[in-house]
Short mmCIF file of C-alpha atoms in Angstrom, two decimals:
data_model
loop_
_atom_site.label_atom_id
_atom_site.label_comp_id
_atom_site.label_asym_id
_atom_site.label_seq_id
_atom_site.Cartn_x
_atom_site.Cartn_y
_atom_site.Cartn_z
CA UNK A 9 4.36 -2.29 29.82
CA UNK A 10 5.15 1.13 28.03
CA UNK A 11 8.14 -1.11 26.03
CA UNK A 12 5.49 -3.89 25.08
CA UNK A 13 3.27 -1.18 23.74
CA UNK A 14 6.22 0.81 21.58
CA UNK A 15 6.75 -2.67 20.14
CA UNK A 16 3.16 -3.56 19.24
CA UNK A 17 2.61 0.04 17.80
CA UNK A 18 5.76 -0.17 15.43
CA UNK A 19 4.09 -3.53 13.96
CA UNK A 20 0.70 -1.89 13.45
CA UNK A 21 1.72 -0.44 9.90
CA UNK A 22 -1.16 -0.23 6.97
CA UNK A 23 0.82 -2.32 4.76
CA UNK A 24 2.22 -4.90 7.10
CA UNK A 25 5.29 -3.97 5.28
CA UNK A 26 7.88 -5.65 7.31
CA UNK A 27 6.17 -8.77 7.23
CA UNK A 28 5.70 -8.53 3.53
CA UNK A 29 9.06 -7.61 2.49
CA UNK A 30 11.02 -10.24 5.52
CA UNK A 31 9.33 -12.87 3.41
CA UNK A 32 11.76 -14.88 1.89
CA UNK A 33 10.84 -15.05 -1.85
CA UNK A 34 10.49 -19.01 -2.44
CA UNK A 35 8.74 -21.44 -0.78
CA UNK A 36 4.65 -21.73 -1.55
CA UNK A 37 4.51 -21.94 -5.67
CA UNK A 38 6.27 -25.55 -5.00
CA UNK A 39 3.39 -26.72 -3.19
CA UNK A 40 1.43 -26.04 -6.10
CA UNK A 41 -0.11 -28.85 -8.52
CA UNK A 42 2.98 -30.23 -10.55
CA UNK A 43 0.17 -31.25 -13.61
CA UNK A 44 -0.29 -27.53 -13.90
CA UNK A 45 1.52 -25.57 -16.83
CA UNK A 46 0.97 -22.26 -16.58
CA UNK A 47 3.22 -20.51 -14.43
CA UNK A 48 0.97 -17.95 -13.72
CA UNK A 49 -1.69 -19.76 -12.75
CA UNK A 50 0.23 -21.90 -10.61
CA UNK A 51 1.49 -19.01 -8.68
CA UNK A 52 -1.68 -17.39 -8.21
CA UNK A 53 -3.05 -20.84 -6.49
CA UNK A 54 -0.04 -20.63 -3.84
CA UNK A 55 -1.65 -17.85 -2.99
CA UNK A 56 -5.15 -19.04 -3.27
CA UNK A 57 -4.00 -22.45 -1.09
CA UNK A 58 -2.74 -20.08 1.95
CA UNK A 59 -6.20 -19.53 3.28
CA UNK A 60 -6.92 -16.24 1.18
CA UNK A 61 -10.67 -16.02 -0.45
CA UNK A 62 -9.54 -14.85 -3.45
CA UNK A 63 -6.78 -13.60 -5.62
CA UNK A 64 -5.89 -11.91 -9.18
CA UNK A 65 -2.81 -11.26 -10.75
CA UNK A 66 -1.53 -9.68 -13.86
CA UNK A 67 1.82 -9.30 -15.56
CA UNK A 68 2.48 -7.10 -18.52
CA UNK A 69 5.48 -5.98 -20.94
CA UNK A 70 4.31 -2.97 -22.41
CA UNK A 71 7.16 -2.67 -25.17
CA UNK A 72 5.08 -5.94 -26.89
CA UNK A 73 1.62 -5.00 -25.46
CA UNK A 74 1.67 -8.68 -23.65
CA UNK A 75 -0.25 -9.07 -20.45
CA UNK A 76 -1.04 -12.34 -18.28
CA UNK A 77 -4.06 -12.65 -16.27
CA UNK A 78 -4.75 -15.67 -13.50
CA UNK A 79 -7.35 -15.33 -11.23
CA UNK A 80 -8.21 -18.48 -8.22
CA UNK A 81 -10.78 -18.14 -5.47
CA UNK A 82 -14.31 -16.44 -5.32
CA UNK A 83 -15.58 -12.61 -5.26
CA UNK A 84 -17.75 -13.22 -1.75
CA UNK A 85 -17.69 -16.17 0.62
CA UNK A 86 -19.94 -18.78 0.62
CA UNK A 87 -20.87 -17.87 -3.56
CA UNK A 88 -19.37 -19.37 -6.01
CA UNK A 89 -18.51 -16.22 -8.03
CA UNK A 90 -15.38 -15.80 -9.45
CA UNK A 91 -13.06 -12.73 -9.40
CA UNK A 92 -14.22 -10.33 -10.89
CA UNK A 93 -12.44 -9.38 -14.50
CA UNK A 94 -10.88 -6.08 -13.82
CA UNK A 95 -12.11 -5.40 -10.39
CA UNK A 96 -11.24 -2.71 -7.81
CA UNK A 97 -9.30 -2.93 -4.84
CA UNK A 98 -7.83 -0.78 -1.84
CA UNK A 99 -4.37 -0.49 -3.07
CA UNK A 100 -3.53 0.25 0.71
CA UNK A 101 0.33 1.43 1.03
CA UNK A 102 0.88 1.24 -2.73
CA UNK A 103 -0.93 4.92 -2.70
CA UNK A 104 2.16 6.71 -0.90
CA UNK A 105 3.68 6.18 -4.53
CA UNK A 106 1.15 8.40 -6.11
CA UNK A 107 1.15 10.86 -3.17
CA UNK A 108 4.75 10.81 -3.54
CA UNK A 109 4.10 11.49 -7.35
CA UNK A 110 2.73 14.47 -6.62
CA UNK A 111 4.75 16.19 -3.65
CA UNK A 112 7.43 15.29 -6.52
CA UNK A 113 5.69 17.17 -9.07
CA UNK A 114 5.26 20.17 -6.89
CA UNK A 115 9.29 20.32 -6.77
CA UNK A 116 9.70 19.93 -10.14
CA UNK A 117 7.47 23.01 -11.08
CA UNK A 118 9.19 24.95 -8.16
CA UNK A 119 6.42 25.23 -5.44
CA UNK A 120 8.13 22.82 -2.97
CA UNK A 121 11.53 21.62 -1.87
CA UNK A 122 12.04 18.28 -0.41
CA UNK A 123 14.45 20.76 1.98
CA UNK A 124 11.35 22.72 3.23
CA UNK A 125 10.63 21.48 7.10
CA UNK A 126 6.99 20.43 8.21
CA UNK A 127 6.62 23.84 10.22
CA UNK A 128 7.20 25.86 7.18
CA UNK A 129 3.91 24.42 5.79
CA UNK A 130 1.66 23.21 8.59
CA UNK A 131 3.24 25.58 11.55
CA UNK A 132 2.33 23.51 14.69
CA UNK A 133 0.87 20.55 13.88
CA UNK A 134 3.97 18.34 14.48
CA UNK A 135 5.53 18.53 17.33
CA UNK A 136 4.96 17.53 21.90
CA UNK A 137 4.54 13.66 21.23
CA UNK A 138 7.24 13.45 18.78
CA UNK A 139 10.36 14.68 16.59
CA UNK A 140 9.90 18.97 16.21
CA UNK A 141 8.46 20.18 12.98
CA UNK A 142 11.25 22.53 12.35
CA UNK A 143 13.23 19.51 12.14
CA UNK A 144 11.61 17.05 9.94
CA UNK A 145 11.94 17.70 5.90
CA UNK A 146 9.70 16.88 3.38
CA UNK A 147 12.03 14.48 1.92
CA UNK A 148 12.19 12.73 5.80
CA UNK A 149 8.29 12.06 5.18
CA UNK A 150 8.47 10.22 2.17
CA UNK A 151 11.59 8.52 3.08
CA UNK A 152 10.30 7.29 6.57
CA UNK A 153 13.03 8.80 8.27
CA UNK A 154 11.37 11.77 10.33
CA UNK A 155 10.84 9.67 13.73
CA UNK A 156 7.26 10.61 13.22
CA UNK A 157 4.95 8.37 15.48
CA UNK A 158 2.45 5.80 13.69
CA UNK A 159 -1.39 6.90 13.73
CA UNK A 160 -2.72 3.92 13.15
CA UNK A 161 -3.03 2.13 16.53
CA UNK A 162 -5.60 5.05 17.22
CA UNK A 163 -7.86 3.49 14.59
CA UNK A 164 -10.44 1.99 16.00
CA UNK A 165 -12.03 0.40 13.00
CA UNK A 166 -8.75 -0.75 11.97
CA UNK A 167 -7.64 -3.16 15.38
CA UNK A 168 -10.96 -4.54 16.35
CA UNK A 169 -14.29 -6.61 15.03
CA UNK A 170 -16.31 -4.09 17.60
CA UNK A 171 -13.82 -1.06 16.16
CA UNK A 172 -14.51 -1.63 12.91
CA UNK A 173 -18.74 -2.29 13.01
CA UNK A 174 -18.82 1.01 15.40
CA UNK A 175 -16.28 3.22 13.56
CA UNK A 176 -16.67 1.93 9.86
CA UNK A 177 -18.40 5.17 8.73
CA UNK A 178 -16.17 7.25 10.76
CA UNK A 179 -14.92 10.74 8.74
CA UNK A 180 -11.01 11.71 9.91
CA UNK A 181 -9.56 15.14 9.15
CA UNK A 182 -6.24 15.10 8.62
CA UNK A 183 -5.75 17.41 11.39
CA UNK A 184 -7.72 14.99 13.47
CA UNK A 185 -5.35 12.14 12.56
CA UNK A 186 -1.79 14.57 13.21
CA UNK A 187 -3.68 15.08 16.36
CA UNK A 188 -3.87 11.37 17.27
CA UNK A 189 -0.32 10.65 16.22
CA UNK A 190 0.98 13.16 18.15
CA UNK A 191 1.11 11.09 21.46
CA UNK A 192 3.24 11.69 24.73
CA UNK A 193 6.78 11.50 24.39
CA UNK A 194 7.21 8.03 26.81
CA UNK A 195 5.05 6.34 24.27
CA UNK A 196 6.97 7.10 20.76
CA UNK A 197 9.80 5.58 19.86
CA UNK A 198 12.33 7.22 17.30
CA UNK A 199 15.95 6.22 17.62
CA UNK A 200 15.56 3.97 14.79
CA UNK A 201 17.03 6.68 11.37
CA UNK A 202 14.32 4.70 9.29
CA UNK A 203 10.71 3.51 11.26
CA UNK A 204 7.44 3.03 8.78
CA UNK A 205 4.83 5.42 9.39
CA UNK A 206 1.54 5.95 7.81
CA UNK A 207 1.34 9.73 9.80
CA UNK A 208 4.30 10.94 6.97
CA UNK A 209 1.75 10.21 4.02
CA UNK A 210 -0.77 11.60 5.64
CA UNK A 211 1.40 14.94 6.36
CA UNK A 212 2.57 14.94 2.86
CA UNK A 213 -1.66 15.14 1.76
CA UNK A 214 -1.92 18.30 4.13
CA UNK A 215 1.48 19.86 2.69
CA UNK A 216 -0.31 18.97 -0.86
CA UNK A 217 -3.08 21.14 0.25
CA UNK A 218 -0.87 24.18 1.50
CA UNK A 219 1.21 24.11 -1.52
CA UNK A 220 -1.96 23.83 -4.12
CA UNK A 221 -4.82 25.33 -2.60
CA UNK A 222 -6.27 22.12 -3.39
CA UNK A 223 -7.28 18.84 -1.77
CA UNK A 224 -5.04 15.86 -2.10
CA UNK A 225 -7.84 13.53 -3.75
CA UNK A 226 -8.25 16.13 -6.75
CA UNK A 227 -4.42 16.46 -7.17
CA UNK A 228 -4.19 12.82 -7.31
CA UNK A 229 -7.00 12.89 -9.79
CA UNK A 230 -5.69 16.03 -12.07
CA UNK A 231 -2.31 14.61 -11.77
CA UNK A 232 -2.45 11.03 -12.27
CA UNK A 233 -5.62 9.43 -12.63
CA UNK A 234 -7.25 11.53 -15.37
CA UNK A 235 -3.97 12.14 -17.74
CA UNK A 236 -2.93 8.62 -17.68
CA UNK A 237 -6.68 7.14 -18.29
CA UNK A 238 -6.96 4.93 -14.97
CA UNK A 239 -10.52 4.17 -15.33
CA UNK A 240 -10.62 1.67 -12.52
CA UNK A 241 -9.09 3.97 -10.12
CA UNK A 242 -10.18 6.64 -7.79
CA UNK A 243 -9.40 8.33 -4.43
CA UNK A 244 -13.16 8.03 -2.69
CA UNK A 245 -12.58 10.78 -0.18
CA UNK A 246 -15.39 10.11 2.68
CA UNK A 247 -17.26 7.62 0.60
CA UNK A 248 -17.35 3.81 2.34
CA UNK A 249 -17.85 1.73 -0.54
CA UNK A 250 -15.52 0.35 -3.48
CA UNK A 251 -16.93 1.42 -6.63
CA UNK A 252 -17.83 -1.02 -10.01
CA UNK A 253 -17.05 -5.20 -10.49
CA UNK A 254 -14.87 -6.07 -6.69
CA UNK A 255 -14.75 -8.70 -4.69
CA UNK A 256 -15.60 -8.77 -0.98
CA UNK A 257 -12.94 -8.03 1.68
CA UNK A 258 -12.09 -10.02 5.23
CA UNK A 259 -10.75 -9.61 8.09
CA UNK A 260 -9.81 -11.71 11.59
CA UNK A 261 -8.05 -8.93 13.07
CA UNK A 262 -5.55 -10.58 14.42
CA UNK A 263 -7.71 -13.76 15.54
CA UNK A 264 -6.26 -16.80 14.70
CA UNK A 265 -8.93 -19.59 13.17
CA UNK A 266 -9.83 -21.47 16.06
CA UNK A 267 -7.50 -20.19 18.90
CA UNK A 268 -9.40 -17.55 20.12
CA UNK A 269 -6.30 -15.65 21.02
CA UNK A 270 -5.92 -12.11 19.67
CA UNK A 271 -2.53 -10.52 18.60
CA UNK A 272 -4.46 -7.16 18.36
CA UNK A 273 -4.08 -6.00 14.63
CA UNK A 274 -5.81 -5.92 10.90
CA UNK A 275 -2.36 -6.10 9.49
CA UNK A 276 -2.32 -9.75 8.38
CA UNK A 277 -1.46 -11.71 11.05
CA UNK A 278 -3.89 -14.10 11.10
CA UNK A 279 -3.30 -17.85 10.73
CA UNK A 280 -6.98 -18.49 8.55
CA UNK A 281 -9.60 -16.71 7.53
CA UNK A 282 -12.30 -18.73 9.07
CA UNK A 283 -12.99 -16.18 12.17
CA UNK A 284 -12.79 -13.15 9.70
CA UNK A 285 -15.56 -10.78 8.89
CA UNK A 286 -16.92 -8.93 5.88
CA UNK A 287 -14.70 -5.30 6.03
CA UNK A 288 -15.64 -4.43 2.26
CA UNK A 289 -17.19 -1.57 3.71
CA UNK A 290 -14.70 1.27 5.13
CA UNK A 291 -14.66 4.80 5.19
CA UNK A 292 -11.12 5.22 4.44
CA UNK A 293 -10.43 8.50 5.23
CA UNK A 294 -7.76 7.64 7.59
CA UNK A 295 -5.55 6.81 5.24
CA UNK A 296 -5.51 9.68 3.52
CA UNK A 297 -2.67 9.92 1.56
CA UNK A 298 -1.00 6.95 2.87
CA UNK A 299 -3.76 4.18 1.65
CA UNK A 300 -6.91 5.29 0.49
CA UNK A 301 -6.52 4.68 -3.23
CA UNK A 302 -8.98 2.07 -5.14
CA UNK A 303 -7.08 0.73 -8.62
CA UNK A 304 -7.19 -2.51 -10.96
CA UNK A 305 -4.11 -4.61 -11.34
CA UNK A 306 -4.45 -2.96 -14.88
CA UNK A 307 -4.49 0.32 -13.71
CA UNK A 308 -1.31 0.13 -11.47
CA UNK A 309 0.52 -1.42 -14.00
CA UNK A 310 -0.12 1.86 -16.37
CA UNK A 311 0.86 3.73 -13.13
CA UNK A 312 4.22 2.52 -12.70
CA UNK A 313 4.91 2.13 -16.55
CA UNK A 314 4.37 5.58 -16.54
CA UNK A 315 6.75 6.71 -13.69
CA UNK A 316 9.32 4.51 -14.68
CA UNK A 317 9.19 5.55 -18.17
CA UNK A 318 9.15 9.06 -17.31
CA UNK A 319 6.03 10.30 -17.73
CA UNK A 320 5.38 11.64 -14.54
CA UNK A 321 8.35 13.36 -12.86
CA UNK A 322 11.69 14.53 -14.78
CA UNK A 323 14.59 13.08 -14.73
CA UNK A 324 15.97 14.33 -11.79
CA UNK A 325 12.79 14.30 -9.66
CA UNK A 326 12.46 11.02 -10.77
CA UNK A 327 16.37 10.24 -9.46
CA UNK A 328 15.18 11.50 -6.06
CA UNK A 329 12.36 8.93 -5.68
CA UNK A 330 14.63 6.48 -6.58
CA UNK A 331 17.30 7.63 -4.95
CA UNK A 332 17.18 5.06 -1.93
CA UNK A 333 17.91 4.26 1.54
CA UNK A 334 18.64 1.16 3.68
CA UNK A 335 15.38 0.11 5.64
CA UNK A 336 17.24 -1.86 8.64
CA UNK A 337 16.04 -5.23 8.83
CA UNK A 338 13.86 -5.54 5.96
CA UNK A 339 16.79 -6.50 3.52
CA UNK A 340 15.74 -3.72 1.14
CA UNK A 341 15.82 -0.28 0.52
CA UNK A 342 13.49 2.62 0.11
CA UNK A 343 13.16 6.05 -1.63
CA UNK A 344 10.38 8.22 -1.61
CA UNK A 345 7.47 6.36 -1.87
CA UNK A 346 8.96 3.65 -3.69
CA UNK A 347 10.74 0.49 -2.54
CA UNK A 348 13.19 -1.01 -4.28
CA UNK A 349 13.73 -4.98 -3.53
CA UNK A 350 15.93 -7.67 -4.30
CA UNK A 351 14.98 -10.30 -6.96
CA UNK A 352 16.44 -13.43 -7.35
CA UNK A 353 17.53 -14.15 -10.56
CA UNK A 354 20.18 -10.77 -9.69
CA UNK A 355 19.50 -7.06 -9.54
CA UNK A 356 16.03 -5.57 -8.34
CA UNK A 357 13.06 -4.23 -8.75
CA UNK A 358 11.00 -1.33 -7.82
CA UNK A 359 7.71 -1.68 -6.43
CA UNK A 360 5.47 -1.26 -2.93
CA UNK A 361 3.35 -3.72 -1.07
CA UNK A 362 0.00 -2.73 0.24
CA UNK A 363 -2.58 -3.72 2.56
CA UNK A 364 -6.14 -2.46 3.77
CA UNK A 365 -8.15 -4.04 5.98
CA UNK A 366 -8.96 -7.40 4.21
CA UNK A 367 -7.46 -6.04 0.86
CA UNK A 368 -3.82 -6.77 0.10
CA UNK A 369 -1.62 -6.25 -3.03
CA UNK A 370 1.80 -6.50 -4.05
CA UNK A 371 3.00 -4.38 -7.33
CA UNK A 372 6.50 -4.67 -8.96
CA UNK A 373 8.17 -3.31 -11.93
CA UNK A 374 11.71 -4.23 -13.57
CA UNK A 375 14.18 -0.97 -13.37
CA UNK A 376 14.23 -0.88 -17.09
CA UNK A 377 10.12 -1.01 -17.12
CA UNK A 378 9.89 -3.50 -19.40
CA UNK A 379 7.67 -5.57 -16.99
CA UNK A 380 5.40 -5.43 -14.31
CA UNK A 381 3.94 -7.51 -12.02
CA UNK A 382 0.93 -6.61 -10.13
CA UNK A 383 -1.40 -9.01 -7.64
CA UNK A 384 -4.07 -8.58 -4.89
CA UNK A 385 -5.59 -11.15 -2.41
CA UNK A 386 -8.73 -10.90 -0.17
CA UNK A 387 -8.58 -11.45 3.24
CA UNK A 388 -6.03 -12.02 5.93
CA UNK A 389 -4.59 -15.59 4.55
CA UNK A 390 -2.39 -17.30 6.47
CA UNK A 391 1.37 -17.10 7.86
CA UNK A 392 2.39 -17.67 4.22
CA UNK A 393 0.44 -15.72 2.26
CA UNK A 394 2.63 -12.66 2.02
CA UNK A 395 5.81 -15.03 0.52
CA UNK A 396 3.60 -16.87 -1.81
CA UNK A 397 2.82 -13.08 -3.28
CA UNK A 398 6.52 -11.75 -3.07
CA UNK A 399 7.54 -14.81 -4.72
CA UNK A 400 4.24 -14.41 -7.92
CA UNK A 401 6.32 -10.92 -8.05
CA UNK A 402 9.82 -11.69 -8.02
CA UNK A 403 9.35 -15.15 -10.51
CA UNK A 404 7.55 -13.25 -13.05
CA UNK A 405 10.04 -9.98 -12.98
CA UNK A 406 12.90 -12.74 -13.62
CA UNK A 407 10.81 -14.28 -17.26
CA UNK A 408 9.96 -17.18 -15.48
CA UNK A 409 7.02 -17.02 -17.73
CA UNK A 410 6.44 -15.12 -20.85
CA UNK A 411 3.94 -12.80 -20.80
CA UNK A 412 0.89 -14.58 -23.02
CA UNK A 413 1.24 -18.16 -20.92
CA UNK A 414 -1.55 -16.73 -18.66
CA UNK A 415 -5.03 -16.70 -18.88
CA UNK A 416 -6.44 -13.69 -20.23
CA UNK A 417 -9.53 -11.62 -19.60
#
């Protein structure tokens, strides 16, 4: 029993990483409509086809000032409004990037070093269910290689229907959270040298605080959000609700349409969306650090322009977040707080997949930065969802279509 229970807490990440990035990257966009002729478009309606309520996309090459737009599905169930222009989503797991921004920041100006262990910063907080603080670097919690345990299985509002209408309004600290992730050693597993964990992100927030002085929402904001003029994103602290044009978010937890049989999680396992519920509304500050940032497809695509180009991190802070290692079994590789994947047509990209509770998104950008490729979908979808938006990512990256084909608005 304690082995089944390791196993299903491993697969309860935010993102539902593994299952994004195992996805092989072809497949769905053949199924679309051959009479189509925008690639775009076409991809975006794989997505839309794989039981999703809605989805957006946009690609950009910001050396021409070119962007795509394609948008398929409706804003709320049962309406027949459209997705909204521009609208706001939980990034989910895409956030660790920006918090990984900033702990990056912090070494460039001298105030941190990726060396520095947990203990030196939050003395006693890791440690009895898991790997020692005086052990585990900074640079382990962004990579994912501290042997941290996951917090997330102690979410209520994340796992259930019942969770999730009792605990929706529920306010974490991140103490709380270390707290719950801090479980007794027969139920953590850590021989694995690279295992996903949400608790690192939200760690790296706390260490933010230590080091600053300041709260990881308004180092996000002072850092990133205000300097680079992401108007469509925000870090909402307590607050439950998305803010401006969005569309709604679902979830089945788990429940497959029409089975009845429950696999226990909100991470996207779920073969319809017919049994899901309305989530839009989640206090999200369990994911502090980790998953709690609201952006535009716009707005991410500025973000990673940015870091790519420089604009964020010197040179050779920028080297370490690039810098990667192998993630066994995913067929990729990952730095701090940035993945890098394979694409297709040769070489690969850099990027991170994200999910929230009925809100999931996929952002990429070529090494050079000369394109991005950014996309969101509501709800859980189906068992295909998550390659028909690896493979809207990796075809545009490759030129498939040039930037201008799409729809724009």
């Amino acid at each position: 029993m304690q082995v089944l229970r390791r196993r299903r807490r491993r697969l309860l990440v935010l993102t539902g990483l593994a299952a994004l990035l195992l996805a092989p990257s072809g497949g769905p966009a053949a199924a679309a409509d051959p009479q189509r002729t925008d690639p775009l478009q076409r991809r975006v309606d794989a997505i839309h086809d794989t039981g999703v309520v809605g989805v957006s996309a946009e690609v950009t090459s910001p050396g021409t000032r070119t962007r795509a737009v394609a948008r398929a599905g409706v804003a709320e169930r049962g309406t027949g409004r459209p997705m909204p222009p521009g609208g706001r989503f939980r990034i989910g797991s895409a956030t660790k990037t920006f918090t990984a921004t900033v702990v990056l920041q912090l070494v460039g100006e001298g105030r941190l070093s990726l060396e520095d262990t947990v203990e030196r910063w939050l003395p006693g907080v890791v440690g009895g269910g898991g790997p020692d603080g005086g052990s585990v670097t900074v640079r382990q919690l962004l990579q994912h290689t501290s042997g941290i345990p996951e917090v997330l299985p102690e979410i209520a509002a994340l796992n259930s229907a019942d969770g999730y209408r009792t605990e929706r309004f529920r306010t974490y600290t991140p103490e709380e959270l270390a707290g719950l992730a801090m479980r007794p050693p027969e139920d953590v597993q850590t021989e694995a040298a690279w295992s996903y964990s949400n608790t690192n992100y939200i760690l790296a927030a706390m260490i933010i605080r230590e080091v600053t002085g300041r709260s990881w929402d308004r180092e996000v904001e002072d850092r990133i959000i205000r300097p680079l003029g992401l108007s469509g994103t925000s870090t909402p602290g307590a607050s439950p609700f998305v803010p401006g044009p969005h569309a709604h978010a679902y979830a089945a937890f788990g429940r497959s349409a029409g089975t009845g049989t429950a696999t226990g999680t909100g991470a996207g396992t779920s073969t319809g969306t017919g049994t899901g519920i309305d989530v839009t509304v989640l206090n999200t500050s369990m994911a502090i650090g980790s998953g709690a940032v609201i952006s535009t497809t716009r707005d991410l695509s500025r973000f990673y322009t940015a870091l790519l180009g420089g604009r964020l991190l010197e040179p050779a802070e920028l080297a370490e977040m690039t810098a990667t290692v192998s993630a066994p079994g995913m067929g990729v590789s990952y730095g701090l707080g940035l993945g890098e994947i394979p694409l297709t047509c040769g070489g690969t990209y850099y990027g991170h997949p994200g999910e929230l509770l009925g809100y999931r998104t996929w952002a990429g950008i070529t090494r050079d930065g000369s394109r991005t490729a950014v996309v969101y979908a509501t709800s859980d979808g189906g068992p295909d969802t998550q390659q028909a938006m690896r493979t809207l990512v990796d075809q545009e990256l490759c030129g498939a279509a040039a930037p201008g084909e799409g729809r724009t608005g």
